[in-house]
Short mmCIF file of C-alpha atoms in Angstrom, two decimals:
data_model
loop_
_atom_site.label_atom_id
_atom_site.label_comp_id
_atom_site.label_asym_id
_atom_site.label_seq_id
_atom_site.Cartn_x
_atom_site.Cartn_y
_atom_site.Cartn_z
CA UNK Y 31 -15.61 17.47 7.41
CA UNK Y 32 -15.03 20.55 5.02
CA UNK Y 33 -13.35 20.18 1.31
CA UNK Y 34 -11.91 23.08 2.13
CA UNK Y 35 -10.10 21.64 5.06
CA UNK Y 36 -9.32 17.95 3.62
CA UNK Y 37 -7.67 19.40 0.65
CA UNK Y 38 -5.01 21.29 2.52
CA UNK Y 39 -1.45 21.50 0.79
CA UNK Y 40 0.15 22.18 4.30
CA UNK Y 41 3.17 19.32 4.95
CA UNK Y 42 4.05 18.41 8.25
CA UNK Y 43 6.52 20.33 10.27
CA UNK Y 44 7.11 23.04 7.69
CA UNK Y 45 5.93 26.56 7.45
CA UNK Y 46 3.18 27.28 4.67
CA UNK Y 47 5.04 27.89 1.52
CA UNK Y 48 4.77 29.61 -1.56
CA UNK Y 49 3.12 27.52 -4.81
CA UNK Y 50 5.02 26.85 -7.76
CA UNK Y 51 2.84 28.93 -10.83
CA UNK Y 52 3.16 25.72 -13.28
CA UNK Y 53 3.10 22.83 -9.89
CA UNK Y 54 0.52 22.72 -7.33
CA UNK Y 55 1.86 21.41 -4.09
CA UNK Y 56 0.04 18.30 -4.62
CA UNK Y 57 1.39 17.39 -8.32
CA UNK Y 58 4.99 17.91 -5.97
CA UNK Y 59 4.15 15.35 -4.01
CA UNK Y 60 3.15 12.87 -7.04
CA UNK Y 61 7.16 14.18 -8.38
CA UNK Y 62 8.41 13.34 -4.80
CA UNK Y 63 7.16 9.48 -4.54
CA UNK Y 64 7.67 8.54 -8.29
CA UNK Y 65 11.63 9.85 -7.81
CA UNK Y 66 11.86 8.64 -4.33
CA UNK Y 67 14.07 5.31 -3.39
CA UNK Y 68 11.60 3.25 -1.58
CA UNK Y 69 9.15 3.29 -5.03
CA UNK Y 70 11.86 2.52 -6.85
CA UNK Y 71 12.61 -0.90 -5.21
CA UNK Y 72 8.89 -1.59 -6.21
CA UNK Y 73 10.02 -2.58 -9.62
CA UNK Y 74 11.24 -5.87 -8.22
CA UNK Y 75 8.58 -7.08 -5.55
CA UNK Y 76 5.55 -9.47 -5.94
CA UNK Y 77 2.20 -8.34 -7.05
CA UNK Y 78 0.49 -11.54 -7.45
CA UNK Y 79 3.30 -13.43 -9.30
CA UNK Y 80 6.53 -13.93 -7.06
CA UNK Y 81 10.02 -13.27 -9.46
CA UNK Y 82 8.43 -13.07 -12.65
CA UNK Y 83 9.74 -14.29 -15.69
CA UNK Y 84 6.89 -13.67 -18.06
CA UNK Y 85 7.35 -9.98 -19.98
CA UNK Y 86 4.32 -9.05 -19.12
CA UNK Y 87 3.19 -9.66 -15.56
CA UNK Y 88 2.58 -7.04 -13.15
CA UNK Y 89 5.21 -5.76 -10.43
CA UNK Y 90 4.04 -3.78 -7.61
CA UNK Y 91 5.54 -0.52 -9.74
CA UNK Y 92 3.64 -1.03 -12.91
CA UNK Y 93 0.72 -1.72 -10.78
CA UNK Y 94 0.80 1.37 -8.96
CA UNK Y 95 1.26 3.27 -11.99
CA UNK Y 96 -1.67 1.54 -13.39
CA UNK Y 97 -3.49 2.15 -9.92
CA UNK Y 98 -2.33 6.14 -9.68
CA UNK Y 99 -3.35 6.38 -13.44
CA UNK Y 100 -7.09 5.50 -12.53
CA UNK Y 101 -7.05 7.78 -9.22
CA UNK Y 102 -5.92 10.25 -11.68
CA UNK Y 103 -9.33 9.64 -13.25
CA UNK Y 104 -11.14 9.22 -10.31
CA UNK Y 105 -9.95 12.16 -8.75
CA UNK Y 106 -10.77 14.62 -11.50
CA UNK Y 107 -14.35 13.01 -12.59
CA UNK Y 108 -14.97 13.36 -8.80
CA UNK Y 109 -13.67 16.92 -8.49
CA UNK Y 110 -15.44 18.31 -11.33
CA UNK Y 111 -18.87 17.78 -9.78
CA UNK Y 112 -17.69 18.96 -6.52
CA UNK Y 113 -16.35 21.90 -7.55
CA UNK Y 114 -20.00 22.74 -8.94
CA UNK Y 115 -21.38 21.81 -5.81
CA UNK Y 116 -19.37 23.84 -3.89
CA UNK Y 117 -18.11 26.97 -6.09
CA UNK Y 118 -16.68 28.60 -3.08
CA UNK Y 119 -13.61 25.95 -3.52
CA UNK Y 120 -13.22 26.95 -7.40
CA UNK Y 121 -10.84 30.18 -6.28
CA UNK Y 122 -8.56 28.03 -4.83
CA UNK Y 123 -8.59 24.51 -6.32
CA UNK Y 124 -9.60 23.21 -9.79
CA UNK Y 125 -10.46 19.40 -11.04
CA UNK Y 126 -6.37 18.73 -11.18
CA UNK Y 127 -6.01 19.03 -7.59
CA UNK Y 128 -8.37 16.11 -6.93
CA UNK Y 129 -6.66 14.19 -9.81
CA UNK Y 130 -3.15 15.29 -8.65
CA UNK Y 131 -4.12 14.11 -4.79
CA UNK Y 132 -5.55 10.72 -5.71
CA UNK Y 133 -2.95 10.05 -8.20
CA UNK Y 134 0.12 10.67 -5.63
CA UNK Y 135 -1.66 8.28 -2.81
CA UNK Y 136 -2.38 5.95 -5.10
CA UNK Y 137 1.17 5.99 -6.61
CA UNK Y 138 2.18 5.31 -2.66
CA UNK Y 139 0.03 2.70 -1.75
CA UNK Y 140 1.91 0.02 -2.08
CA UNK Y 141 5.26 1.47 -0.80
CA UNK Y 142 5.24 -0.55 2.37
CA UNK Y 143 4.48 -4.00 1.04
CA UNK Y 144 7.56 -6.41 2.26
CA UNK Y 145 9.03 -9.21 -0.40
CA UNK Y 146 6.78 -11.89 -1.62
CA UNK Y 147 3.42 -10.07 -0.94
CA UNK Y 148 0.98 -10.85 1.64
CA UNK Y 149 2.68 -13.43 2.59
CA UNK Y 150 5.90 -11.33 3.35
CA UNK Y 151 3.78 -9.89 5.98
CA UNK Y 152 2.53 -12.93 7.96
CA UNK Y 153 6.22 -14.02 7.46
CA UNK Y 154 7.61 -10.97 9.29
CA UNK Y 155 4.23 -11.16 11.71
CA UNK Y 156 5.16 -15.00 12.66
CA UNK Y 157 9.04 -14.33 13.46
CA UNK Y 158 7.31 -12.53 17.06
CA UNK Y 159 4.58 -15.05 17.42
CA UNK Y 160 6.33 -18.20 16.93
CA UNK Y 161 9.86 -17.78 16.79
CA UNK Y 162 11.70 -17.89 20.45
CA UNK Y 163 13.78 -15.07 19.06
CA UNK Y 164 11.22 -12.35 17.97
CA UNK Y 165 8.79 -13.82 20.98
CA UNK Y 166 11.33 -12.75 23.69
CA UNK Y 167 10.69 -9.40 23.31
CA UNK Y 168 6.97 -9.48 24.12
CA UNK Y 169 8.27 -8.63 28.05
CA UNK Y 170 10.31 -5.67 26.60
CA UNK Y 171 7.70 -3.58 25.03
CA UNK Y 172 4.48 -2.29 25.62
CA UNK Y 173 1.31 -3.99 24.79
CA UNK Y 174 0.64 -1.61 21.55
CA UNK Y 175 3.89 -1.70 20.38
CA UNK Y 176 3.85 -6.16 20.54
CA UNK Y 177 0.43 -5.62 18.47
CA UNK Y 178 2.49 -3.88 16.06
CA UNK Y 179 5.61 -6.36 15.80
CA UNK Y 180 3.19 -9.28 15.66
CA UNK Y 181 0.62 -7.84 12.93
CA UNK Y 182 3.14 -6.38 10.68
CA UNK Y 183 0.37 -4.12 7.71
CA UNK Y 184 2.16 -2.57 4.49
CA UNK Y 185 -0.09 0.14 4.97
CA UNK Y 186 1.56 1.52 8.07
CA UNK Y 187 5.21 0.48 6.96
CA UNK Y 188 3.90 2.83 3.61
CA UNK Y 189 2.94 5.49 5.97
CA UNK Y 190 5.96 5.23 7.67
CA UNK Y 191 8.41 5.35 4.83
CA UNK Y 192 6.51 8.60 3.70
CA UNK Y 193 7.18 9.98 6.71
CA UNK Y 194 11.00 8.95 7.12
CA UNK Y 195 13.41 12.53 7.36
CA UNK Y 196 16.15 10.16 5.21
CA UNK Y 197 13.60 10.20 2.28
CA UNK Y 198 13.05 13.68 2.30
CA UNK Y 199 9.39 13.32 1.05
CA UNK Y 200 7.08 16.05 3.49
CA UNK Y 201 3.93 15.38 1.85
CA UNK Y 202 1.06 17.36 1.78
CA UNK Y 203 -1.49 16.23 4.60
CA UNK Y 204 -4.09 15.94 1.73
CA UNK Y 205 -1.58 13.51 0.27
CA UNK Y 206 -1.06 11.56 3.54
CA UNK Y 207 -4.94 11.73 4.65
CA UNK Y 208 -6.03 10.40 0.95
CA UNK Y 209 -2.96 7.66 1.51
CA UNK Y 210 -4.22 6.17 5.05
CA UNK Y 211 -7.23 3.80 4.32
CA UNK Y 212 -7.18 2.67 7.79
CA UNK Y 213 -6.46 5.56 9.95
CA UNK Y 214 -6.08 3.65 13.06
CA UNK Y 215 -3.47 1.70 15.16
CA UNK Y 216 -3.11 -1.67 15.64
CA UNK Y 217 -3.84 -1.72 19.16
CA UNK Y 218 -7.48 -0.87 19.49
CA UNK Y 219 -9.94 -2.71 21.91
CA UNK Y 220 -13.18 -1.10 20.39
CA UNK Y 221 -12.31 -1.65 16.61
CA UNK Y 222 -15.74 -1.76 14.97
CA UNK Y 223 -14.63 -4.18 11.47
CA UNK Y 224 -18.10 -3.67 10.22
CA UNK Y 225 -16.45 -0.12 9.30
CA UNK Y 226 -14.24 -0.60 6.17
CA UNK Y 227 -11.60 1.82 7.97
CA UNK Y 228 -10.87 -0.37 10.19
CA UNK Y 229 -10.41 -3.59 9.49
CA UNK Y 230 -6.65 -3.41 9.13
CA UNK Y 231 -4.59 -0.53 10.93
CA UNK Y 232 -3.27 2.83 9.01
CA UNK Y 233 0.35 3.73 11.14
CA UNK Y 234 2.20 2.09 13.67
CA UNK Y 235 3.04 3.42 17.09
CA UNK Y 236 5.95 5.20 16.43
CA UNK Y 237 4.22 7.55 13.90
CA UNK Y 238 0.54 7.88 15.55
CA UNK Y 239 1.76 11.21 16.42
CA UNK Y 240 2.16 12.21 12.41
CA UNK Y 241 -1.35 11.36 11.76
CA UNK Y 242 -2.86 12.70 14.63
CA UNK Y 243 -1.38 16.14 13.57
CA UNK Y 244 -2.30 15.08 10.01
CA UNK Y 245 -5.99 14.73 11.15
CA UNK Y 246 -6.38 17.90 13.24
CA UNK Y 247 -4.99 20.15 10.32
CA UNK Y 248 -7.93 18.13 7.52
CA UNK Y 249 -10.39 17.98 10.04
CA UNK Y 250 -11.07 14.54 10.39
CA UNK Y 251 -13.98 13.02 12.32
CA UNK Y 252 -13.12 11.30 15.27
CA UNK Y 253 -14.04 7.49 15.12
CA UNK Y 254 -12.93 6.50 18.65
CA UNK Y 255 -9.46 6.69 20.58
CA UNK Y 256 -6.53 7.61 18.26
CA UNK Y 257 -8.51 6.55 15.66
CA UNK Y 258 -10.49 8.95 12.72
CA UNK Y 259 -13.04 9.08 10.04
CA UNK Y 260 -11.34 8.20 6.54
CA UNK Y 261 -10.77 11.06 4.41
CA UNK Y 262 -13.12 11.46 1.30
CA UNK Y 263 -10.52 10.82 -1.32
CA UNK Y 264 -9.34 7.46 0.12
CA UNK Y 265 -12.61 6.05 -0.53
CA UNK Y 266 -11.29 6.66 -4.60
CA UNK Y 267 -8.02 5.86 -3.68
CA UNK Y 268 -8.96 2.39 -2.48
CA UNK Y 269 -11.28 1.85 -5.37
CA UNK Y 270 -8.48 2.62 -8.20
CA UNK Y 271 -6.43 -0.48 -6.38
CA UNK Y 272 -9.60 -2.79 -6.21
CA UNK Y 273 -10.42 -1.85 -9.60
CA UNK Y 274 -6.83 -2.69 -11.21
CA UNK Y 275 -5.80 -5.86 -9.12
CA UNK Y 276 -9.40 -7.36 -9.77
CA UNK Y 277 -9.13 -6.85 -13.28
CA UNK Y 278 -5.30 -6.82 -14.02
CA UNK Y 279 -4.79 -9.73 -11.79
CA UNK Y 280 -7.44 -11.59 -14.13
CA UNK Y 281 -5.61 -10.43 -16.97
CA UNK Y 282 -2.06 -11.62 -15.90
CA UNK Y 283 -3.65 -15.44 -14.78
CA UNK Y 284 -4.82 -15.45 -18.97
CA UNK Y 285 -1.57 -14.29 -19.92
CA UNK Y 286 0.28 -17.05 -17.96
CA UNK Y 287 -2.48 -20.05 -18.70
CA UNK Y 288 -3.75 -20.11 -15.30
CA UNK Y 289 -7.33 -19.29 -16.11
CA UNK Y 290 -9.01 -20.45 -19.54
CA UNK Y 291 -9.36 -17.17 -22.25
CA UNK Y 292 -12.63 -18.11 -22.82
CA UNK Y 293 -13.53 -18.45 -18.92
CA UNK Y 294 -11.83 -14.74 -18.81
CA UNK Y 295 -14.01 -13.37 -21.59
CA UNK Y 296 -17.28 -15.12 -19.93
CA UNK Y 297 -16.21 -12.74 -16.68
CA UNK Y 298 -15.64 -9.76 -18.44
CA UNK Y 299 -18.59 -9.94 -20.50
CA UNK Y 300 -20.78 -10.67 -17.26
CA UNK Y 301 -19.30 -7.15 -15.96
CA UNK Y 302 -19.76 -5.36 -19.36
CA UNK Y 303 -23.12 -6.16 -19.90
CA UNK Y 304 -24.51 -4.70 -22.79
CA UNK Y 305 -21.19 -2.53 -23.45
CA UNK Y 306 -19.63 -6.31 -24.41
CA UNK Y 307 -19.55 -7.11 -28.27
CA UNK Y 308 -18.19 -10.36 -29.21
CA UNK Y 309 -18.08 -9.25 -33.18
CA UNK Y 310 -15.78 -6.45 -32.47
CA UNK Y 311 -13.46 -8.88 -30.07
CA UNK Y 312 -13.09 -11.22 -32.97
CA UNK Y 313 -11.98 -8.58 -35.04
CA UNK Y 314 -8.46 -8.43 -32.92
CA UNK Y 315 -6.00 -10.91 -33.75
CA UNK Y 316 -3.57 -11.27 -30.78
CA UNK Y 317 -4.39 -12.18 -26.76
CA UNK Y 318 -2.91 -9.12 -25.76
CA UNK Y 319 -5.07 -7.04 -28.28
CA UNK Y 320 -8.24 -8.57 -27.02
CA UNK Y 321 -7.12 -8.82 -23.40
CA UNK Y 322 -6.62 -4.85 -23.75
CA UNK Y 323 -10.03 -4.16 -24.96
CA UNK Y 324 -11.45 -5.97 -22.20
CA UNK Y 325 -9.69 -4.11 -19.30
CA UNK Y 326 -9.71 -0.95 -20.87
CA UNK Y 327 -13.61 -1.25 -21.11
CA UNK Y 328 -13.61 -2.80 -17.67
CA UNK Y 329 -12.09 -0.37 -15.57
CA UNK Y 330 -14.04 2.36 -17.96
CA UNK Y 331 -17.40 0.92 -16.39
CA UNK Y 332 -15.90 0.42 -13.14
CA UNK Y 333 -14.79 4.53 -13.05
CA UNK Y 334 -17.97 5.38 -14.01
CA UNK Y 335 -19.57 3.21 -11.56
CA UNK Y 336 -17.52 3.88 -8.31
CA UNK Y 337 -17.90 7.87 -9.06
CA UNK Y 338 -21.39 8.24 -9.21
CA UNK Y 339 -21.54 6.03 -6.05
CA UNK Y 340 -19.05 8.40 -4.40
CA UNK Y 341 -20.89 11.71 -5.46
CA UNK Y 342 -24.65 10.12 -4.67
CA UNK Y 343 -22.76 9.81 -0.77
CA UNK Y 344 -21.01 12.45 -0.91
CA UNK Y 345 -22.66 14.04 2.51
CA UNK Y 346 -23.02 10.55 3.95
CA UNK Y 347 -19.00 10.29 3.58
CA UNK Y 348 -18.44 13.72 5.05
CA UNK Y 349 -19.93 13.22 8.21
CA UNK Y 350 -18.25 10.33 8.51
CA UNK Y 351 -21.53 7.66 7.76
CA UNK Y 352 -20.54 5.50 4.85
CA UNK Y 353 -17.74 3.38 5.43
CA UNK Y 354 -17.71 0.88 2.49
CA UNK Y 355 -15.63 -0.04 -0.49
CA UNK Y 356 -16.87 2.02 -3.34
CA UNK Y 357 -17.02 -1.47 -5.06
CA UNK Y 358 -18.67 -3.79 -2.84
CA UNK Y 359 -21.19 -1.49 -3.50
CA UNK Y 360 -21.63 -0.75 -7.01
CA UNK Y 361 -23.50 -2.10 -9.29
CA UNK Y 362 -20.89 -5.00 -10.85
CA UNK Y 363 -19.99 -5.84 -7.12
CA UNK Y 364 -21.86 -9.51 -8.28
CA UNK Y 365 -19.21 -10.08 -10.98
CA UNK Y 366 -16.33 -8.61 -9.17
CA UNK Y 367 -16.95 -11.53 -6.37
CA UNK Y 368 -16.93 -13.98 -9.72
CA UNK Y 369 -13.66 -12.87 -10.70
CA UNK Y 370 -12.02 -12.69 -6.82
CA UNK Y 371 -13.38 -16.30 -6.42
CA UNK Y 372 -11.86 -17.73 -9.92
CA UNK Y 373 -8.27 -15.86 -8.76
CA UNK Y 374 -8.04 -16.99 -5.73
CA UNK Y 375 -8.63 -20.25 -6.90
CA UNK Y 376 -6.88 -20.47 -9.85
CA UNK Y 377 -4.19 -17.90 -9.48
CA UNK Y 378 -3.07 -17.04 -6.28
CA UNK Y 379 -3.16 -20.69 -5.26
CA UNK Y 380 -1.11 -21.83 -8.05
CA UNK Y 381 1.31 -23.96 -7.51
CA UNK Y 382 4.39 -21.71 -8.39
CA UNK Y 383 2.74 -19.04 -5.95
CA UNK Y 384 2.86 -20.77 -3.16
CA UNK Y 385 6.28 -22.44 -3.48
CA UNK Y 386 7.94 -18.79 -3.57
CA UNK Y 387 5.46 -17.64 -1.21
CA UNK Y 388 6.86 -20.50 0.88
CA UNK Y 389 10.51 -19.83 0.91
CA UNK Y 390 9.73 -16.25 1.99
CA UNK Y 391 8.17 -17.85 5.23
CA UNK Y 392 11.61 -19.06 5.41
CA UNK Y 393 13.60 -15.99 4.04
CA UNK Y 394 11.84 -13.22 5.83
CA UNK Y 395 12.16 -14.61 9.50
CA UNK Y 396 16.06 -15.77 9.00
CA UNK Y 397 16.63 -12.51 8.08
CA UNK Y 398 14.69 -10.82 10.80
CA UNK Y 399 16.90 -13.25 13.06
CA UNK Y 400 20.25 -12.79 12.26
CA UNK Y 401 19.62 -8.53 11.89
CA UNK Y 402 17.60 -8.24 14.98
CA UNK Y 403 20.61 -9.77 16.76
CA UNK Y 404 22.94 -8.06 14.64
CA UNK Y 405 21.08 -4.40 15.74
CA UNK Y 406 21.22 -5.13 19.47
CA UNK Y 407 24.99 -6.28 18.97
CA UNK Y 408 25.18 -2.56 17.33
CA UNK Y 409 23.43 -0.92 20.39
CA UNK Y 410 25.04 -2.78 23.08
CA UNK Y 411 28.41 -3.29 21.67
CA UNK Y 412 28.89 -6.35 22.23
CA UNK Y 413 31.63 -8.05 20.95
CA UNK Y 414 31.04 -10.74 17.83
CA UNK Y 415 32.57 -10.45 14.61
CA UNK Y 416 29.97 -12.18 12.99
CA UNK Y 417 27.09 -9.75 14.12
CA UNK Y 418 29.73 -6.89 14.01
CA UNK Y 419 29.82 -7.94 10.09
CA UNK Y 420 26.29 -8.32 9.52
CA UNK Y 421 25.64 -4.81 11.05
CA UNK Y 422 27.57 -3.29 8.79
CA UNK Y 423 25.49 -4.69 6.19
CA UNK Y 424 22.24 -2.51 7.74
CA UNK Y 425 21.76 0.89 5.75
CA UNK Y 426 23.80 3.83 7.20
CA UNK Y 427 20.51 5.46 7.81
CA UNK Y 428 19.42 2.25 10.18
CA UNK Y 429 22.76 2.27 11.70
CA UNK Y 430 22.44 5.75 12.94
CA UNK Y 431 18.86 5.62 13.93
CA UNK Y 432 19.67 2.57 16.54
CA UNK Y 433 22.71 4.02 17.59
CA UNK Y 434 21.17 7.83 18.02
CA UNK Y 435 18.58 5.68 20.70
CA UNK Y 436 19.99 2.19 21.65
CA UNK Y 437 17.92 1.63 24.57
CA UNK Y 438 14.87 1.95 22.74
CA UNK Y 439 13.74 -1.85 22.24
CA UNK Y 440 11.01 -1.11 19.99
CA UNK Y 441 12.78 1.12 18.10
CA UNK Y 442 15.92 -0.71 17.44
CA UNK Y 443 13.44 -3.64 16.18
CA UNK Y 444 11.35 -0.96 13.68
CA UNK Y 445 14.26 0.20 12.24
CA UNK Y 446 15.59 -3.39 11.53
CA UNK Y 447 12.36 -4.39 10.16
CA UNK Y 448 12.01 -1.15 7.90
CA UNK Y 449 15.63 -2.44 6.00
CA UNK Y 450 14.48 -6.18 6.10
CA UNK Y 451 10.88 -5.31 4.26
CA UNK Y 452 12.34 -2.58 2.19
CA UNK Y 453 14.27 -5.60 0.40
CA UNK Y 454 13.18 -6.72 -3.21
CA UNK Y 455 12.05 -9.97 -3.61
CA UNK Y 456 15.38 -11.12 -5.08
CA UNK Y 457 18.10 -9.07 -3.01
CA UNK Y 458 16.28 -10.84 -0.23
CA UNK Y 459 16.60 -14.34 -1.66
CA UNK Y 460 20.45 -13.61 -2.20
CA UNK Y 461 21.05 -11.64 0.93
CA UNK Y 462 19.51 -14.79 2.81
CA UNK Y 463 21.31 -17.58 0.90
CA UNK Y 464 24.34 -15.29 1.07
CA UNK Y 465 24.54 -14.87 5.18
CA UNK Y 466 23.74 -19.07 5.65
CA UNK Y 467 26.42 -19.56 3.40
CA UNK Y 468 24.64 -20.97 0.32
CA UNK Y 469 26.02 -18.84 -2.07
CA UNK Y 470 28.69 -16.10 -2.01
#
């Protein structure tokens, strides 16, 4: 792969256009996701902590800003070197470009997450394994598109969405390359998981044709059938998000009393090493004050760390030979496992996680169920007033879409799915207490 290549500002479908003098093509695209409708409903889904009360735990929007904030940096510390490297690059890109790329995928990478986190995805998985009414369709598609339904990855719903004509976005193939961490489909017999790339799946069936013309205009390695080599900058990409929901996450379990302040300073200190100076902590009064220092010292290390990594395999990555996360390699990999293990103990098995992460095993799938009925009743025209109703409450654009192809099973069900995991955590609460007549 060529730099030259994978930083293309070419979008999809259009002809090449003519930059802005003050806005590169790729600091549009960062302008295009942060105004855009699906990141906007990010301000009310689960990060780690399911309908938040506290003032200061994380949603998945101030997370991504947080994440496309230390892309930024990753982006530009990266770019800087490269551009030395290779000065045949510096008459048509500078530093910002790298920045500007990393920060808009990173901005994105969360866009597709359903309500109530990961668990909003095995929720919406489980309505096609184990419900009679999402299992019944098994006969009705093809054997890729059932792996889709029944594996249901926020990183191909987020590739989708960016790739939606309602949302108007057209991003640069740099953007969308840099986005797609796993750049290949669900259904694929001789997946290799020791590769990083491909231990989840990077676009669904309906849009494998999007990033196949996305990878033949960057270049991309082949890495077996309709799948690719990663590109470069999705290696930073994916570090910025490991980076902030390692540390953050830690961060918001103090905050809330899940894990001890003195356990969290124990962890940080164990990453910081000799850059940790208990004097100077003392020295701030308030949690927050000292909880600041620590991250912002944190992720400093953990920048510094997952860049030179990136540079030192810089050829290894462009010929498509490393496959890792930047940090389960680095140096403070050992501490970062210390800190997963005490979250996942102590914070995302709390006990108010898991009772909201239960109801949306019961939310997601009685939603799926009453608009997956609702969307054939719109394509067949069949008459019930009830699912007459509840297809009116389906977005115009979903309406159209299933009415535009009605005999497309697969479709009909992707487009119902796309409204019920666009929902925020709480419109999906209401909307399901609402339609079983709970609440009005």
């Amino acid at each position: 792969m060529i730099w030259s290549q994978l930083l293309s500002p070419q979008r999809l479908d259009q002809k090449p256009g003519v930059n802005e003098p003050s806005r590169s093509a790729f600091e549009q695209d960062y302008d295009r996701i942060i105004f855009s409708h699906p990141f906007r409903r990010l301000q009310d889904k689960t990060q780690v902590h399911p309908l938040p009360e506290h003032d200061f735990v994380h949603t998945r929007l101030t997370h991504s800003l947080e994440v496309s904030s230390v892309g930024r940096s990753l982006g530009k510390r990266v770019g800087e070197i490269i551009l030395q490297r290779h000065p045949q690059l510096q008459s048509d890109f500078s530093l910002f470009d790298f920045g500007a790329i990393v920060a808009g995928a990173s901005l994105a990478h969360d866009l597709g997450n359903p309500p109530f986190g990961h668990a909003g995805e095995d929720a919406l998985s489980d309505f096609f394994l184990h419900h009679p009414n999402g299992y019944q369709f098994k006969e009705q598609v093809s054997e890729a598109e059932w792996n889709d339904l029944i594996k249901f990855e926020g990183n191909a719903q987020g590739f989708r969405l960016l790739n939606k004509k309602q949302y108007g976005l057209k991003l640069t193939t740099a953007t969308l390359g840099a986005f797609t961490k796993y750049p290949c489909p669900a259904f694929f017999p001789s997946r290799n998981k020791s590769r990083k790339s491909q231990k989840k799946f990077g676009f669904f069936q309906s849009e494998e044709d999007y990033f196949s013309r996305a990878a033949d205009q960057l270049g991309l390695l082949p890495a077996g059938k309709a799948a690719w080599c990663r590109h470069p900058l999705a290696f930073l990409v994916e570090a910025a998000d490991d980076i902030c929901y390692n540390i953050i996450d830690l961060e918001d379990g103090c905050r809330m009393g899940l894990v001890d302040f003195d356990e969290t300073v124990d962890m940080m200190a164990s990453l910081l090493g000799s850059q940790f100076n208990q004097e100077k902590l003392k020295k701030h009064i308030s949690l927050n004050e000292k909880l600041g220092v620590l991250r912002a010292l944190a992720i400093g290390k953990l920048v510094d760390e997952c860049t030179e990594i990136f540079l030192t395999e810089e050829h290894a990555i462009l010929d498509g030979k490393f496959d890792k996360a930047l940090t389960d390699v680095c140096p403070s990999k050992t501490s970062l496992d210390s800190i997963g293990n005490v979250s996942v103990e102590k914070i995302y098995r709390s006990r108010h996680v898991i009772q909201i992460e239960a109801s949306g095993h019961e939310v997601l799938p009685g939603l799926l169920n009453e608009f997956v009925i609702a969307g054939f009743h719109l394509a067949n025209k069949n008459e019930s007033r009830k699912y007459a109703n509840l297809a009116l409450l389906l977005p115009e654009e979903v309406r159209y879409s299933i009415e535009q192809n009605p005999n497309d099973t697969y479709g009909v069900l992707r487009n119902v799915i796309d409204f019920v995991s666009g929902l925020t955590d709480r419109h999906a609460l209401s909307l399901f207490r609402t339609i079983k007549g709970f609440s009005n």
